[in-house]
Amino acid sequence: MFEKNRKYTAFLNNKDVTLTSEELKKFSDFYLEDCSLKNRISELFWLDLYIYENEFGIFPKEIIDELISLENGDERSFTKPPSMFNREPLKGLWHKHYFSAHFTPQNIMNELRGSRLSGIVDEALSPEKSDHITKDMINDLLYNALEKPLEERSERKKITGEWIIYAIHNDENYYLCLCTHNAGDQSIFERIFDCGLKDFEFLKNQEPFSSRA
C-alpha cells in the first residue's frame, strides 16, 4: 500500500501542494484504524479524501462512515443503494453515494422539482388561514420546503451526493477513488487505471481494465 517513493501534486487553496505516501498514511491512520479495510483502500482514495477536506471542506469521517456502512451491509444508510456502472468504459465497477451537508440544497431541489414548491408556498401562506402572515405559517413553510423533502428522500433512500468508486474481487470491495458526477466516465477510468490500480494490480485482469492490461 503506501509506497515511500510516491509523490502527488494537488492544486489546493490556489497553490500547488506536494503530498507523499508517508503523509497520506498518517492521514489515513488518523481516520481509520481497521487495517483489514485500510488494505483495500487505494492511496488515490486517500489523496482524494485529503483534497476534498482541504479544498471543499467535506469532513472525511462522513465518507469513511458511508464506506464502513457499505462494508457492513448496513441498511440504515439513507443514500442511494450501491450500483454497478452499466456502460463502458466503467462497466464492471461499482459506485456508492456518500452524503455531506454540502449536498443538502441539491437534494432539496431534486425533491421539489416541478410545481411542488409553488404548491407548498400557496398552501402555507393561503389567505384562507389568516388575513396576515403568522409565525405558524412561516414555520409550516420552512418545514415543508426544507426539512420534509430531506426526510422523504431519506425514507426512500434517495439521498444523493458524490461517488465512492470501487471494484469487487473475490467478494471483497476494493476502494479506488472518489469522484463527482460531472467528472466524465473516461476521465474517471484513466485516473483509476493510471493511479488507483497501483495498489491492486490484480484488478487489471477483470472488467473494465482487462482490455487495457
Backbone as a chain_set.jsonl record, in Angstrom:
{"seq": "MFEKNRKYTAFLNNKDVTLTSEELKKFSDFYLEDCSLKNRISELFWLDLYIYENEFGIFPKEIIDELISLENGDERSFTKPPSMFNREPLKGLWHKHYFSAHFTPQNIMNELRGSRLSGIVDEALSPEKSDHITKDMINDLLYNALEKPLEERSERKKITGEWIIYAIHNDENYYLCLCTHNAGDQSIFERIFDCGLKDFEFLKNQEPFSSRA", "coords": {"N": [[0.839, -1.193, 0.0], [0.938, 2.012, 1.001], [3.37, 3.4, -0.68], [6.745, 4.365, -0.293], [8.046, 5.923, -2.157], [6.285, 7.415, -3.648], [4.882, 10.448, -4.845], [2.604, 13.166, -4.868], [1.039, 15.866, -6.53], [-1.139, 18.409, -5.803], [-3.566, 20.896, -6.539], [-4.393, 23.088, -4.293], [-6.332, 25.385, -2.502], [-5.562, 27.511, -4.147], [-2.866, 27.054, -4.676], [-0.014, 24.985, -5.452], [0.364, 21.879, -3.895], [2.44, 19.463, -2.483], [2.235, 16.071, -1.777], [3.27, 13.236, 0.042], [3.503, 9.614, 0.072], [3.924, 8.769, 2.661], [2.871, 10.87, 4.169], [0.191, 10.663, 3.464], [-0.365, 8.204, 4.56], [-0.216, 8.746, 7.314], [-2.354, 10.462, 7.468], [-4.422, 8.687, 6.837], [-4.238, 6.917, 8.993], [-5.175, 8.465, 11.03], [-7.902, 8.632, 10.59], [-8.881, 6.063, 10.244], [-8.752, 2.938, 11.777], [-9.014, 0.279, 11.228], [-7.202, -2.155, 9.922], [-7.545, -4.245, 8.094], [-9.545, -3.333, 6.421], [-8.373, -0.964, 5.58], [-6.327, -1.907, 3.998], [-7.599, -2.403, 1.663], [-8.115, -0.057, 0.471], [-7.247, 2.315, -1.824], [-4.274, 4.284, -2.337], [-4.799, 6.471, -3.883], [-7.483, 6.96, -3.267], [-7.245, 7.924, -0.624], [-5.794, 10.226, -1.15], [-7.711, 11.672, -2.617], [-9.584, 11.995, -0.58], [-8.184, 13.634, 1.165], [-7.907, 15.906, -0.437], [-10.608, 16.63, -0.799], [-11.297, 17.347, 1.774], [-9.58, 19.542, 2.338], [-9.913, 21.301, 0.214], [-12.663, 21.523, -0.294], [-13.931, 21.362, 2.117], [-15.213, 19.078, 3.047], [-15.927, 16.795, 5.473], [-13.816, 14.157, 6.275], [-14.728, 11.932, 7.797], [-17.413, 11.687, 7.196], [-17.431, 10.454, 4.733], [-15.927, 8.143, 5.227], [-17.582, 6.886, 7.101], [-19.752, 6.206, 5.484], [-18.524, 4.408, 3.817], [-17.809, 2.372, 5.638], [-20.357, 1.628, 6.408], [-21.233, 0.547, 4.005], [-19.506, -1.638, 3.845], [-20.46, -3.166, 5.95], [-22.952, -3.857, 5.13], [-25.012, -2.25, 5.944], [-28.239, -1.388, 6.299], [-29.243, 0.921, 7.241], [-28.195, 3.13, 6.084], [-28.91, 6.13, 4.392], [-28.456, 6.98, 1.868], [-28.506, 6.518, -1.731], [-28.766, 3.104, -2.866], [-25.891, 0.947, -3.519], [-24.619, 0.606, -6.863], [-23.871, -0.953, -10.036], [-21.84, 0.317, -12.656], [-23.144, 0.453, -15.887], [-22.31, 1.032, -18.391], [-19.684, 1.287, -20.778], [-16.748, 3.353, -20.344], [-16.62, 2.34, -17.759], [-17.954, 0.084, -17.063], [-18.574, -2.629, -14.994], [-17.314, -1.709, -12.737], [-18.247, -0.402, -9.494], [-20.395, 1.956, -7.783], [-21.08, 4.078, -4.985], [-23.151, 6.352, -3.328], [-22.175, 9.029, -1.196], [-22.987, 11.169, 1.552], [-22.883, 14.637, 2.295], [-23.189, 17.656, 4.181], [-22.881, 19.642, 2.333], [-24.338, 18.866, 0.146], [-26.975, 19.249, 0.663], [-28.687, 21.402, -0.375], [-28.973, 20.585, -3.107], [-30.289, 18.127, -2.883], [-32.721, 18.939, -1.782], [-33.68, 20.535, -3.875], [-33.95, 18.561, -5.851], [-36.054, 17.086, -4.813], [-38.128, 18.889, -4.871], [-38.878, 19.357, -7.464], [-40.55, 20.509, -10.461], [-43.844, 21.724, -9.935], [-44.074, 21.569, -7.231], [-42.932, 23.149, -5.16], [-44.121, 25.694, -5.455], [-46.713, 24.963, -4.86], [-46.453, 24.256, -2.179], [-45.811, 26.731, -1.054], [-48.118, 28.206, -1.678], [-50.037, 26.801, -0.212], [-49.093, 27.019, 2.443], [-49.152, 29.777, 2.895], [-51.729, 30.531, 2.498], [-54.493, 32.72, 2.114], [-56.827, 31.897, 3.252], [-56.191, 30.794, 5.66], [-55.332, 32.855, 7.262], [-55.619, 36.428, 7.472], [-53.267, 37.69, 7.501], [-49.709, 37.129, 7.493], [-48.569, 34.67, 9.644], [-46.532, 33.486, 12.452], [-46.759, 30.723, 12.721], [-47.484, 30.013, 10.136], [-45.171, 30.628, 8.707], [-43.401, 28.83, 9.927], [-44.568, 26.401, 9.101], [-44.168, 26.628, 6.359], [-41.335, 26.636, 6.194], [-40.756, 24.096, 7.228], [-42.066, 22.33, 5.405], [-40.836, 23.005, 3.018], [-38.128, 22.687, 3.396], [-37.194, 20.851, 5.533], [-38.957, 18.58, 5.37], [-38.703, 17.601, 2.634], [-36.08, 16.481, 2.699], [-36.418, 14.547, 4.68], [-38.249, 12.846, 3.411], [-36.799, 11.951, 1.157], [-34.772, 10.639, 2.464], [-36.165, 8.562, 3.77], [-36.898, 7.079, 1.559], [-34.473, 6.257, 0.732], [-33.07, 7.872, -1.108], [-31.299, 9.883, -0.947], [-28.795, 11.852, -2.33], [-25.387, 12.318, -3.361], [-21.947, 12.713, -3.876], [-19.629, 10.348, -5.441], [-18.355, 7.21, -4.262], [-16.043, 5.136, -5.656], [-15.592, 1.778, -6.536], [-14.216, -1.569, -6.852], [-15.201, -5.008, -7.092], [-13.782, -7.908, -5.903], [-13.259, -11.303, -5.509], [-15.402, -11.325, -3.726], [-14.913, -9.155, -2.095], [-14.679, -5.659, -1.41], [-12.815, -3.241, -3.162], [-11.558, -0.169, -2.773], [-11.276, 2.541, -4.869], [-11.283, 5.284, -5.733], [-12.535, 8.654, -5.226], [-15.124, 10.571, -6.726], [-16.786, 13.095, -8.728], [-20.106, 13.602, -10.08], [-19.948, 14.889, -12.514], [-17.448, 14.386, -13.531], [-16.783, 12.873, -15.744], [-16.848, 9.878, -17.524], [-14.711, 8.669, -18.975], [-12.513, 10.094, -18.079], [-12.534, 9.392, -15.365], [-12.038, 6.649, -15.591], [-9.414, 6.616, -16.743], [-7.942, 7.869, -14.757], [-8.196, 6.097, -12.604], [-7.042, 3.807, -13.757], [-4.431, 4.658, -14.232], [-3.515, 5.453, -11.706], [-5.068, 4.52, -9.465], [-4.961, 1.738, -9.519], [-2.458, 0.98, -8.789], [-2.032, -0.08, -6.306], [-3.446, -2.372, -6.405], [-2.831, -4.453, -8.446], [-3.845, -6.829, -9.437], [-6.43, -6.33, -10.155], [-6.398, -5.543, -12.734], [-6.91, -7.645, -14.327], [-9.592, -7.981, -14.635], [-12.896, -6.783, -15.615], [-13.331, -3.221, -15.672], [-10.845, -3.217, -16.819], [-9.387, -5.204, -18.073], [-9.198, -5.233, -20.848], [-7.308, -3.348, -21.35], [-5.052, -4.135, -20.105]], "CA": [[0.0, 0.0, 0.0], [1.585, 3.317, 0.954], [4.741, 3.285, -1.17], [7.532, 5.507, 0.177], [8.597, 6.75, -3.237], [5.245, 8.12, -4.404], [4.58, 11.84, -4.523], [1.46, 13.688, -5.603], [0.886, 17.312, -6.503], [-2.54, 18.811, -5.9], [-3.772, 22.351, -6.511], [-5.296, 23.323, -3.167], [-6.362, 26.757, -1.998], [-4.856, 28.376, -5.099], [-1.425, 26.823, -4.75], [0.373, 23.587, -5.59], [0.757, 21.227, -2.646], [3.011, 18.147, -2.717], [1.947, 15.107, -0.721], [3.98, 11.972, -0.096], [2.79, 8.438, 0.565], [4.038, 8.739, 4.119], [1.91, 11.838, 4.706], [-1.154, 10.105, 3.28], [-0.524, 7.122, 5.53], [-0.525, 9.385, 8.595], [-3.719, 10.963, 7.313], [-5.332, 7.537, 6.903], [-4.192, 6.378, 10.353], [-5.972, 9.338, 11.904], [-9.333, 8.457, 10.349], [-9.315, 4.664, 10.164], [-7.87, 2.017, 12.465], [-9.239, -1.078, 10.712], [-6.15, -2.439, 8.939], [-8.049, -5.128, 7.038], [-10.247, -2.473, 5.478], [-7.422, 0.004, 5.032], [-5.551, -2.59, 2.962], [-8.407, -2.447, 0.44], [-8.364, 1.33, 0.061], [-6.083, 2.757, -2.588], [-3.63, 5.535, -1.979], [-5.521, 7.512, -4.615], [-8.685, 7.258, -2.49], [-6.849, 8.785, 0.485], [-5.448, 11.52, -1.737], [-8.973, 12.352, -2.898], [-10.188, 12.363, 0.697], [-7.404, 14.779, 1.643], [-8.269, 17.052, -1.283], [-11.991, 17.023, -0.527], [-11.342, 18.037, 3.059], [-8.847, 20.803, 2.339], [-10.377, 22.204, -0.843], [-14.117, 21.699, -0.291], [-14.452, 21.35, 3.473], [-16.003, 17.867, 3.317], [-15.308, 16.087, 6.589], [-13.513, 12.779, 5.857], [-15.493, 10.921, 8.514], [-18.685, 11.498, 6.508], [-17.197, 9.489, 3.656], [-15.487, 6.894, 5.847], [-18.755, 6.253, 7.707], [-20.532, 5.596, 4.406], [-17.746, 3.261, 3.368], [-17.973, 1.327, 6.66], [-21.744, 1.182, 6.283], [-21.264, -0.319, 2.827], [-18.814, -2.869, 4.217], [-21.272, -3.927, 6.895], [-24.28, -4.102, 4.591], [-25.9, -1.536, 6.857], [-29.409, -0.865, 5.597], [-29.639, 2.209, 7.807], [-27.701, 4.19, 5.219], [-30.027, 6.787, 3.727], [-28.114, 7.34, 0.492], [-28.944, 5.547, -2.729], [-28.062, 1.816, -2.784], [-24.782, 0.813, -4.477], [-24.998, 0.048, -8.167], [-22.768, -1.147, -10.983], [-21.879, 1.059, -13.912], [-23.564, -0.471, -16.946], [-21.809, 1.495, -19.682], [-18.238, 1.455, -20.882], [-15.602, 2.496, -20.006], [-16.614, 1.982, -16.34], [-18.77, -1.106, -16.858], [-17.906, -3.605, -14.141], [-17.031, -1.044, -11.465], [-19.411, -0.05, -8.691], [-20.335, 3.242, -7.098], [-21.991, 4.306, -3.857], [-23.227, 7.751, -2.938], [-21.994, 9.449, 0.187], [-23.675, 12.444, 1.765], [-22.29, 15.693, 3.105], [-24.088, 18.812, 4.287], [-22.728, 20.426, 1.108], [-25.269, 18.401, -0.877], [-28.343, 19.461, 1.12], [-29.507, 22.178, -1.326], [-29.293, 19.823, -4.313], [-31.297, 17.126, -2.54], [-33.998, 19.637, -1.638], [-34.106, 20.914, -5.224], [-34.387, 17.346, -6.549], [-37.344, 16.658, -4.27], [-39.14, 19.919, -5.123], [-38.968, 19.625, -8.9], [-41.891, 20.772, -10.97], [-44.62, 22.777, -9.282], [-44.303, 21.231, -5.82], [-42.572, 24.253, -4.276], [-45.159, 26.725, -5.515], [-47.859, 24.422, -4.142], [-46.152, 24.354, -0.741], [-45.919, 28.142, -0.682], [-49.535, 28.608, -1.743], [-50.771, 26.182, 0.894], [-48.634, 27.547, 3.733], [-49.482, 31.199, 3.025], [-53.087, 30.715, 1.99], [-55.305, 33.737, 2.796], [-57.901, 31.236, 3.983], [-55.709, 30.503, 7.009], [-55.244, 34.103, 8.018], [-55.532, 37.596, 6.599], [-51.89, 38.168, 7.561], [-48.752, 36.03, 7.659], [-48.284, 34.399, 11.054], [-45.329, 32.702, 12.748], [-47.056, 29.323, 12.415], [-47.465, 29.853, 8.677], [-43.761, 30.623, 8.311], [-42.836, 27.561, 10.384], [-45.075, 25.363, 8.199], [-43.495, 26.803, 5.07], [-39.948, 26.194, 6.325], [-40.719, 22.642, 7.398], [-42.481, 21.624, 4.185], [-39.955, 23.34, 1.894], [-36.732, 22.363, 3.683], [-36.988, 19.631, 6.315], [-39.74, 17.442, 4.893], [-38.123, 16.98, 1.441], [-34.947, 15.631, 3.093], [-36.956, 13.385, 5.393], [-38.876, 11.941, 2.451], [-35.748, 11.323, 0.359], [-34.064, 9.73, 3.35], [-37.006, 7.384, 3.971], [-36.889, 6.306, 0.32], [-33.065, 6.004, 0.414], [-32.813, 8.583, -2.349], [-30.345, 10.964, -0.72], [-27.712, 11.776, -3.301], [-24.186, 13.109, -3.091], [-20.965, 12.318, -4.876], [-19.436, 8.903, -5.558], [-17.257, 6.307, -3.907], [-15.881, 4.18, -6.753], [-14.89, 0.593, -6.064], [-14.303, -2.822, -7.603], [-15.435, -6.188, -6.269], [-12.886, -9.014, -6.272], [-13.381, -12.374, -4.516], [-16.433, -10.926, -2.763], [-14.469, -8.048, -1.252], [-14.65, -4.36, -2.07], [-11.538, -2.534, -3.236], [-11.971, 1.216, -2.972], [-10.307, 3.055, -5.828], [-11.196, 6.741, -5.75], [-13.759, 9.437, -5.099], [-15.286, 11.417, -7.898], [-18.036, 13.828, -8.856], [-20.952, 13.142, -11.176], [-19.603, 15.534, -13.783], [-16.026, 14.187, -13.835], [-16.633, 12.253, -17.06], [-16.517, 8.462, -17.366], [-13.382, 8.345, -19.498], [-11.543, 10.693, -17.17], [-12.517, 8.554, -14.165], [-11.361, 5.395, -15.95], [-7.981, 6.844, -16.935], [-7.357, 8.203, -13.463], [-8.098, 4.856, -11.836], [-6.093, 2.896, -14.413], [-3.069, 5.179, -14.088], [-3.095, 5.654, -10.313], [-5.819, 3.771, -8.474], [-4.66, 0.305, -9.554], [-1.083, 0.712, -8.381], [-2.061, -0.886, -5.088], [-4.218, -3.594, -6.658], [-2.505, -4.823, -9.821], [-4.663, -7.979, -9.847], [-7.703, -5.862, -10.717], [-6.236, -5.321, -14.171], [-7.344, -8.853, -15.034], [-11.047, -8.039, -14.702], [-13.54, -5.587, -16.164], [-13.235, -2.845, -17.086], [-9.442, -2.951, -17.116], [-8.743, -6.34, -18.729], [-8.932, -4.915, -22.259], [-6.178, -2.429, -21.413], [-3.902, -4.691, -19.379]], "C": [[0.875, 1.243, 0.0], [3.069, 3.197, 0.608], [5.531, 4.543, -0.809], [7.965, 6.44, -0.943], [7.537, 7.491, -4.039], [5.067, 9.552, -3.897], [3.436, 12.316, -5.418], [1.448, 15.203, -5.475], [-0.582, 17.651, -6.725], [-2.63, 20.327, -5.803], [-4.842, 22.647, -5.461], [-5.192, 24.755, -2.683], [-5.449, 27.682, -2.805], [-3.336, 28.224, -5.089], [-1.159, 25.33, -4.888], [0.871, 23.053, -4.251], [1.271, 19.834, -2.986], [2.753, 17.262, -1.509], [2.714, 13.821, -0.993], [3.105, 10.831, 0.414], [2.817, 8.375, 2.086], [3.041, 9.7, 4.769], [0.479, 11.327, 4.567], [-1.411, 8.959, 4.242], [-0.883, 7.688, 6.907], [-1.961, 9.911, 8.585], [-4.715, 9.813, 7.457], [-5.379, 6.953, 8.315], [-5.059, 7.189, 11.31], [-7.463, 9.027, 11.782], [-9.804, 7.008, 10.348], [-8.291, 3.754, 10.814], [-7.936, 0.606, 11.895], [-8.249, -1.389, 9.595], [-6.653, -3.311, 7.798], [-8.815, -4.335, 5.995], [-9.276, -1.512, 4.8], [-6.587, -0.615, 3.907], [-6.309, -2.715, 1.646], [-8.819, -1.051, -0.026], [-7.109, 1.854, -0.619], [-5.512, 4.058, -2.033], [-4.327, 6.706, -2.672], [-6.788, 7.921, -3.868], [-8.345, 8.209, -1.342], [-6.426, 10.162, 0.0], [-6.712, 12.321, -2.014], [-9.622, 12.841, -1.613], [-9.491, 13.594, 1.279], [-7.79, 16.041, 0.87], [-9.678, 17.543, -0.952], [-12.097, 17.771, 0.797], [-10.737, 19.434, 2.95], [-9.322, 21.795, 1.286], [-11.867, 22.514, -0.711], [-14.738, 21.649, 1.103], [-15.347, 20.171, 3.801], [-15.267, 17.041, 4.366], [-15.064, 14.635, 6.205], [-14.36, 11.715, 6.532], [-16.857, 10.673, 7.857], [-18.557, 10.435, 5.41], [-16.794, 8.14, 4.226], [-16.668, 6.155, 6.459], [-19.618, 5.569, 6.648], [-19.836, 4.345, 3.885], [-17.903, 2.09, 4.347], [-19.385, 0.76, 6.617], [-21.887, 0.225, 5.11], [-20.613, -1.663, 3.131], [-19.696, -3.78, 5.067], [-22.652, -4.283, 6.365], [-25.355, -3.421, 5.409], [-27.047, -0.894, 6.09], [-29.883, 0.464, 6.17], [-29.1, 3.377, 6.996], [-28.865, 4.799, 4.45], [-29.67, 7.313, 2.338], [-28.581, 6.234, -0.452], [-28.156, 4.248, -2.602], [-26.911, 1.766, -3.785], [-25.269, 0.225, -5.79], [-23.778, -0.039, -9.063], [-22.943, -0.215, -12.178], [-22.224, 0.077, -15.027], [-23.124, -0.03, -18.335], [-20.293, 1.604, -19.643], [-17.908, 2.952, -20.849], [-15.594, 2.003, -18.547], [-17.399, 0.712, -16.037], [-17.989, -2.173, -16.092], [-17.497, -3.035, -12.798], [-18.345, -0.692, -10.769], [-19.252, 1.35, -8.117], [-21.405, 3.317, -6.014], [-21.975, 5.786, -3.518], [-22.829, 7.924, -1.476], [-22.611, 10.832, 0.327], [-22.838, 13.363, 2.638], [-23.289, 16.837, 3.156], [-24.001, 19.698, 3.05], [-23.8, 20.084, 0.076], [-26.73, 18.61, -0.486], [-29.175, 20.263, 0.124], [-29.91, 21.383, -2.563], [-30.35, 18.766, -4.037], [-32.679, 17.757, -2.382], [-34.543, 20.025, -3.007], [-34.622, 19.705, -6.001], [-35.774, 16.921, -6.105], [-38.466, 17.628, -4.638], [-39.254, 20.283, -6.603], [-40.412, 19.849, -9.325], [-42.562, 21.884, -10.185], [-44.797, 22.541, -7.791], [-44.007, 22.404, -4.9], [-43.645, 25.328, -4.278], [-46.417, 26.265, -4.786], [-47.678, 24.524, -2.637], [-46.318, 25.789, -0.264], [-47.378, 28.588, -0.647], [-50.321, 28.054, -0.56], [-50.393, 26.796, 2.233], [-49.101, 28.98, 3.967], [-50.875, 31.517, 2.516], [-53.848, 31.773, 2.785], [-56.447, 33.117, 3.599], [-57.489, 30.914, 5.418], [-55.687, 31.752, 7.876], [-55.167, 35.265, 7.035], [-54.173, 38.274, 6.693], [-50.973, 36.967, 7.848], [-48.388, 35.881, 9.13], [-46.999, 33.59, 11.209], [-45.564, 31.235, 12.411], [-47.027, 29.056, 10.918], [-46.029, 29.787, 8.159], [-43.105, 29.306, 8.712], [-43.281, 26.404, 9.492], [-44.366, 25.422, 6.853], [-42.064, 26.273, 5.133], [-39.856, 24.679, 6.452], [-41.001, 21.923, 6.089], [-41.562, 21.881, 3.001], [-38.513, 22.91, 2.129], [-36.558, 21.02, 4.397], [-37.699, 18.417, 5.717], [-39.165, 16.812, 3.628], [-36.939, 16.064, 1.762], [-35.42, 14.388, 3.825], [-37.524, 12.363, 4.417], [-37.836, 11.228, 1.6], [-34.964, 10.312, 1.197], [-34.855, 8.441, 3.555], [-36.99, 6.48, 2.744], [-35.478, 5.91, -0.107], [-32.686, 6.622, -0.933], [-31.855, 9.766, -2.159], [-29.164, 10.779, -1.667], [-26.545, 12.654, -2.869], [-23.201, 12.836, -4.217], [-20.613, 10.847, -4.673], [-18.186, 8.365, -4.884], [-17.189, 5.262, -5.021], [-15.075, 2.98, -6.258], [-15.082, -0.585, -7.016], [-14.568, -3.951, -6.613], [-14.568, -7.33, -6.79], [-12.938, -10.045, -5.149], [-14.292, -11.961, -3.358], [-15.97, -9.859, -1.769], [-14.409, -6.767, -2.072], [-13.246, -3.762, -2.014], [-11.833, -1.105, -3.679], [-10.888, 1.973, -3.735], [-10.168, 4.572, -5.822], [-12.542, 7.344, -5.372], [-13.903, 10.242, -6.375], [-16.641, 12.106, -7.867], [-18.811, 13.309, -10.065], [-20.5, 13.694, -12.532], [-18.139, 15.34, -14.176], [-15.807, 13.612, -15.225], [-16.131, 10.836, -16.93], [-15.102, 8.13, -17.833], [-12.292, 8.891, -18.592], [-11.417, 9.873, -15.891], [-11.753, 7.265, -14.436], [-9.853, 5.593, -16.029], [-7.29, 7.115, -15.606], [-7.186, 6.951, -12.599], [-7.04, 3.938, -12.428], [-4.656, 3.345, -14.175], [-2.591, 5.215, -12.638], [-3.771, 4.713, -9.318], [-5.499, 2.293, -8.419], [-3.245, -0.027, -9.102], [-1.016, -0.162, -7.137], [-2.742, -2.235, -5.299], [-4.029, -4.033, -8.107], [-3.39, -5.959, -10.333], [-6.0, -7.556, -10.444], [-7.607, -5.616, -12.221], [-6.694, -6.527, -14.99], [-8.858, -8.974, -15.139], [-11.606, -6.743, -15.264], [-13.462, -4.444, -15.163], [-11.809, -2.703, -17.585], [-8.777, -4.03, -17.961], [-8.4, -6.043, -20.19], [-7.738, -4.001, -22.432], [-4.921, -3.013, -20.8], [-2.852, -5.226, -20.336]], "O": [[1.529, 1.486, -1.014], [3.908, 2.933, 1.469], [5.044, 5.658, -0.997], [8.223, 7.62, -0.704], [7.871, 8.14, -5.03], [5.099, 9.82, -2.696], [3.326, 11.913, -6.576], [1.807, 15.751, -4.433], [-1.187, 17.231, -7.711], [-1.865, 20.96, -5.075], [-6.036, 22.479, -5.707], [-4.095, 25.275, -2.478], [-4.696, 28.494, -2.268], [-2.609, 29.15, -5.45], [-1.982, 24.508, -4.487], [1.681, 23.682, -3.57], [0.602, 19.095, -3.708], [3.015, 17.646, -0.369], [2.795, 13.372, -2.136], [2.104, 11.051, 1.096], [1.84, 7.972, 2.716], [2.44, 9.38, 5.795], [-0.348, 11.538, 5.454], [-2.539, 8.761, 4.691], [-1.763, 7.158, 7.585], [-2.68, 9.81, 9.579], [-5.737, 9.956, 8.128], [-6.441, 6.541, 8.781], [-5.605, 6.657, 12.277], [-8.204, 9.144, 12.759], [-11.004, 6.75, 10.44], [-7.112, 3.779, 10.462], [-7.0, -0.175, 12.067], [-8.426, -0.947, 8.459], [-6.233, -3.136, 6.654], [-8.737, -4.639, 4.805], [-9.355, -1.28, 3.593], [-6.188, 0.08, 2.973], [-5.729, -3.092, 0.628], [-9.75, -0.893, -0.815], [-6.027, 1.832, -0.033], [-6.197, 4.819, -1.35], [-4.429, 7.797, -2.111], [-7.131, 9.103, -3.838], [-9.061, 9.183, -1.106], [-6.676, 11.16, 0.675], [-6.785, 13.506, -1.69], [-10.143, 13.955, -1.552], [-10.143, 14.487, 1.82], [-7.976, 17.108, 1.456], [-9.906, 18.748, -0.839], [-12.882, 18.709, 0.931], [-11.329, 20.403, 3.424], [-9.15, 23.003, 1.451], [-12.293, 23.636, -0.984], [-15.94, 21.868, 1.254], [-16.154, 20.243, 4.728], [-14.121, 16.64, 4.162], [-16.01, 13.936, 5.842], [-14.682, 10.699, 5.916], [-17.397, 9.571, 7.952], [-19.463, 9.629, 5.196], [-17.267, 7.103, 3.76], [-16.755, 4.932, 6.353], [-20.153, 4.484, 6.882], [-20.482, 3.351, 3.555], [-18.107, 0.951, 3.927], [-19.583, -0.445, 6.773], [-22.58, -0.788, 5.207], [-21.117, -2.707, 2.718], [-19.678, -5.002, 4.92], [-23.437, -4.933, 7.056], [-26.464, -3.935, 5.557], [-26.837, 0.041, 5.318], [-30.82, 1.067, 5.647], [-29.518, 4.515, 7.212], [-29.708, 4.078, 3.916], [-30.468, 8.002, 1.704], [-28.995, 5.159, -0.019], [-26.974, 4.29, -2.259], [-26.945, 2.468, -4.796], [-26.218, -0.559, -5.819], [-22.796, 0.683, -8.89], [-24.059, 0.01, -12.646], [-21.652, -1.011, -15.097], [-23.508, -0.633, -19.337], [-19.701, 1.96, -18.625], [-18.729, 3.756, -21.293], [-14.655, 1.318, -18.141], [-17.498, 0.306, -14.879], [-16.892, -2.565, -16.489], [-17.346, -3.774, -11.825], [-19.41, -0.689, -11.385], [-18.142, 1.865, -7.98], [-22.472, 2.712, -6.112], [-20.912, 6.401, -3.432], [-23.113, 7.072, -0.634], [-22.742, 11.571, -0.648], [-22.178, 12.931, 3.583], [-24.137, 16.968, 2.273], [-24.945, 20.428, 2.746], [-24.134, 20.912, -0.772], [-27.63, 18.198, -1.218], [-30.285, 19.842, -0.202], [-31.047, 21.485, -3.025], [-31.22, 18.532, -4.875], [-33.683, 17.18, -2.798], [-35.734, 19.861, -3.271], [-35.613, 19.805, -6.724], [-36.578, 16.454, -6.912], [-39.629, 17.23, -4.708], [-39.678, 21.386, -6.948], [-41.356, 19.441, -8.648], [-41.923, 22.868, -9.814], [-45.584, 23.234, -7.146], [-44.754, 22.64, -3.95], [-44.037, 25.819, -3.22], [-47.109, 27.072, -4.166], [-48.618, 24.836, -1.907], [-46.892, 26.037, 0.796], [-47.815, 29.258, 0.288], [-51.161, 28.742, 0.021], [-51.26, 27.065, 3.065], [-49.411, 29.359, 5.096], [-51.161, 32.656, 2.144], [-53.85, 31.726, 4.016], [-56.972, 33.743, 4.52], [-58.343, 30.776, 6.293], [-55.985, 31.705, 9.069], [-54.705, 35.105, 5.905], [-53.939, 39.301, 6.056], [-51.408, 35.94, 8.371], [-47.958, 36.835, 9.778], [-46.45, 33.077, 10.234], [-44.676, 30.571, 11.877], [-46.593, 27.99, 10.483], [-45.714, 28.986, 7.279], [-42.342, 28.727, 7.938], [-42.481, 25.528, 9.161], [-44.01, 24.392, 6.281], [-41.626, 25.549, 4.239], [-38.981, 24.053, 5.855], [-40.266, 21.015, 5.703], [-41.507, 21.072, 2.075], [-37.747, 22.778, 1.174], [-35.843, 20.148, 3.904], [-37.101, 17.35, 5.578], [-39.135, 15.585, 3.537], [-36.805, 14.994, 1.169], [-34.885, 13.299, 3.616], [-37.31, 11.161, 4.572], [-37.966, 10.031, 1.341], [-34.55, 9.265, 0.699], [-34.285, 7.351, 3.519], [-37.059, 5.257, 2.869], [-35.29, 5.308, -1.164], [-32.065, 5.977, -1.778], [-31.627, 10.548, -3.083], [-28.609, 9.687, -1.784], [-26.71, 13.607, -2.109], [-23.59, 12.741, -5.381], [-21.216, 10.171, -3.84], [-17.116, 8.971, -4.929], [-18.178, 4.582, -5.295], [-14.019, 3.136, -5.645], [-15.979, -0.594, -7.859], [-14.204, -3.859, -5.44], [-14.616, -7.671, -7.972], [-12.697, -9.72, -3.986], [-14.0, -12.208, -2.188], [-16.581, -9.688, -0.714], [-14.127, -6.79, -3.27], [-12.583, -3.774, -0.977], [-12.291, -0.861, -4.795], [-9.737, 2.038, -3.305], [-9.055, 5.092, -5.898], [-13.543, 6.642, -5.22], [-12.911, 10.558, -7.031], [-17.522, 11.749, -7.085], [-18.25, 12.667, -10.953], [-20.656, 13.04, -13.563], [-17.636, 16.043, -15.053], [-14.757, 13.836, -15.827], [-15.101, 10.599, -16.298], [-14.38, 7.393, -17.161], [-11.274, 8.237, -18.364], [-10.311, 9.68, -15.386], [-10.929, 6.836, -13.627], [-9.096, 4.819, -15.444], [-6.18, 6.639, -15.366], [-6.158, 6.772, -11.946], [-6.234, 3.359, -11.7], [-3.77, 2.521, -13.945], [-1.404, 5.031, -12.368], [-3.115, 4.173, -8.428], [-5.732, 1.647, -7.397], [-2.876, -1.2, -9.04], [-0.05, -0.9, -6.941], [-2.624, -3.133, -4.465], [-4.968, -3.986, -8.901], [-3.656, -6.043, -11.532], [-6.635, -8.332, -11.158], [-8.627, -5.494, -12.899], [-6.846, -6.433, -16.208], [-9.361, -9.962, -15.673], [-10.902, -5.74, -15.378], [-13.518, -4.664, -13.953], [-11.577, -2.134, -18.652], [-7.703, -3.795, -18.515], [-7.408, -6.556, -20.707], [-7.203, -3.883, -23.534], [-3.837, -2.452, -20.956], [-1.817, -5.73, -19.898]]}, "num_chains": 1, "name": "protein.A"}
